[in-house]
Short mmCIF file of C-alpha atoms and ligand atoms in Angstrom, two decimals:
data_model
loop_
_atom_site.label_atom_id
_atom_site.label_comp_id
_atom_site.label_asym_id
_atom_site.label_seq_id
_atom_site.Cartn_x
_atom_site.Cartn_y
_atom_site.Cartn_z
CA MET A 1 80.52 15.77 246.05
CA ALA A 2 79.91 19.10 247.41
CA SER A 3 81.26 21.85 244.83
CA GLN A 4 82.58 25.15 245.84
CA PRO A 5 81.96 28.19 244.32
CA HIS A 6 84.18 29.84 241.97
CA ILE A 7 85.33 32.67 243.64
CA HIS A 8 86.80 35.28 240.86
CA CYS A 9 86.78 39.19 240.32
CA PRO A 10 82.85 39.55 239.17
CA ARG A 11 85.14 42.81 236.69
CA CYS A 12 88.56 41.21 235.51
CA GLN A 13 88.00 37.72 237.04
CA TRP A 14 91.15 38.14 239.21
CA GLU A 15 91.36 35.18 241.56
CA PRO A 16 91.98 35.68 245.28
CA ARG A 17 95.91 34.29 246.27
CA ILE A 18 96.09 32.18 249.90
CA ASP A 19 97.13 34.86 251.02
CA SER A 20 95.47 37.64 249.98
CA ARG A 21 94.56 39.74 252.56
CA TRP A 22 92.18 42.72 252.96
CA TYR A 23 92.49 44.80 255.54
CA CYS A 24 89.73 46.63 257.25
CA ALA A 25 89.05 50.33 256.63
CA PRO A 26 86.37 52.88 258.05
CA GLY A 27 84.49 52.66 254.59
CA GLU A 28 81.63 51.23 255.67
CA PRO A 29 78.80 52.71 258.57
CA GLY A 30 80.04 50.06 261.34
CA SER A 31 84.06 48.86 259.59
CA GLY A 32 87.31 50.73 260.28
CA CYS A 33 88.89 48.20 263.11
CA GLY A 34 92.07 48.62 261.14
CA THR A 35 92.32 44.06 260.78
CA ARG A 36 93.72 42.95 258.47
CA TRP A 37 92.53 39.31 257.11
CA HIS A 38 91.70 36.97 254.21
CA THR A 39 87.65 37.96 253.07
CA PHE A 40 87.19 34.87 250.46
CA TRP A 41 87.04 32.57 254.14
CA THR A 42 84.89 34.14 256.08
CA ALA A 43 82.21 34.87 253.71
CA GLY A 44 83.40 38.78 254.31
CA CYS A 45 83.18 39.36 258.05
CA CYS A 46 85.67 40.91 259.51
CA PRO A 47 87.30 38.44 262.32
CA GLY A 48 88.32 41.71 264.82
CA CYS A 49 84.99 43.69 264.63
CA GLY A 50 81.75 41.15 263.39
CA HIS A 51 81.41 43.80 260.64
CA PHE A 52 79.81 42.85 256.88
CA TRP A 53 81.43 43.79 254.22
CA GLU A 54 78.97 44.60 251.19
CA MET A 55 81.35 45.42 248.64
CA THR A 56 85.23 43.83 248.39
CA GLN A 57 87.83 45.23 246.71
CA CYS A 58 89.63 44.04 243.49
CA PHE A 59 93.40 44.02 243.98
CA SER A 60 93.88 43.85 240.32
CA CYS A 61 91.66 46.19 239.14
CA LYS A 62 91.35 48.27 241.95
CA GLN A 63 87.25 48.15 242.21
CA SER A 64 84.18 47.21 244.05
CA SER A 65 81.99 44.78 244.07
CA PRO A 66 79.28 43.96 245.98
CA HIS A 67 81.33 39.94 248.04
CA GLN A 68 78.31 37.40 246.60
CA SER A 69 78.73 38.69 243.19
CA TRP A 70 82.12 36.79 243.50
CA TYR A 71 81.09 33.59 243.52
CA HIS A 72 80.19 32.10 240.03
CA TYR A 73 78.26 28.98 239.91
CA PRO A 74 78.08 26.24 237.31
CA SER A 75 75.32 27.29 235.25
CA GLY A 76 72.16 25.52 235.56
CA ASP A 77 72.11 25.14 239.47
CA ASP A 78 70.69 26.64 242.46
CA GLU A 79 72.16 29.70 242.96
CA ALA A 80 70.71 31.16 246.35
CA GLN A 81 70.81 27.74 247.48
CA ARG A 82 74.69 27.29 246.84
CA ARG A 83 74.95 31.37 248.13
CA GLN A 84 73.68 29.80 252.01
CA GLU A 85 76.09 26.41 252.35
CA ALA A 86 79.70 28.67 251.12
CA LEU A 87 78.16 31.75 253.52
CA GLU A 88 77.48 28.79 256.36
CA THR A 89 80.32 26.78 255.17
CA ALA A 90 82.50 29.78 256.10
CA ARG A 91 81.90 30.11 259.68
ZN1 ZN B 1 86.70 45.53 261.52
ZN1 ZN B 2 89.23 42.83 239.69
#
């Protein structure tokens, strides 16, 4: 039984909706192709230009946080291992 990480904003606990869409804006080096997509389906990778977003913006508190900090795992688990699995599953 694979347990999925819980995804929510590390600052305000807002959870992305199934129809939430992020915009590839020119905010990081190499980004800015204008694609709209659900960033947690691709582990932060823009499907338009292949840019991996370091930071992910919350639509509730409007703050950007490191993409990995949105994934929350049950305590006691090996976070690094599960983090890697989450990335591979998303590809
Ligand atoms: Zn892009
Ligand atoms: Zn937030």
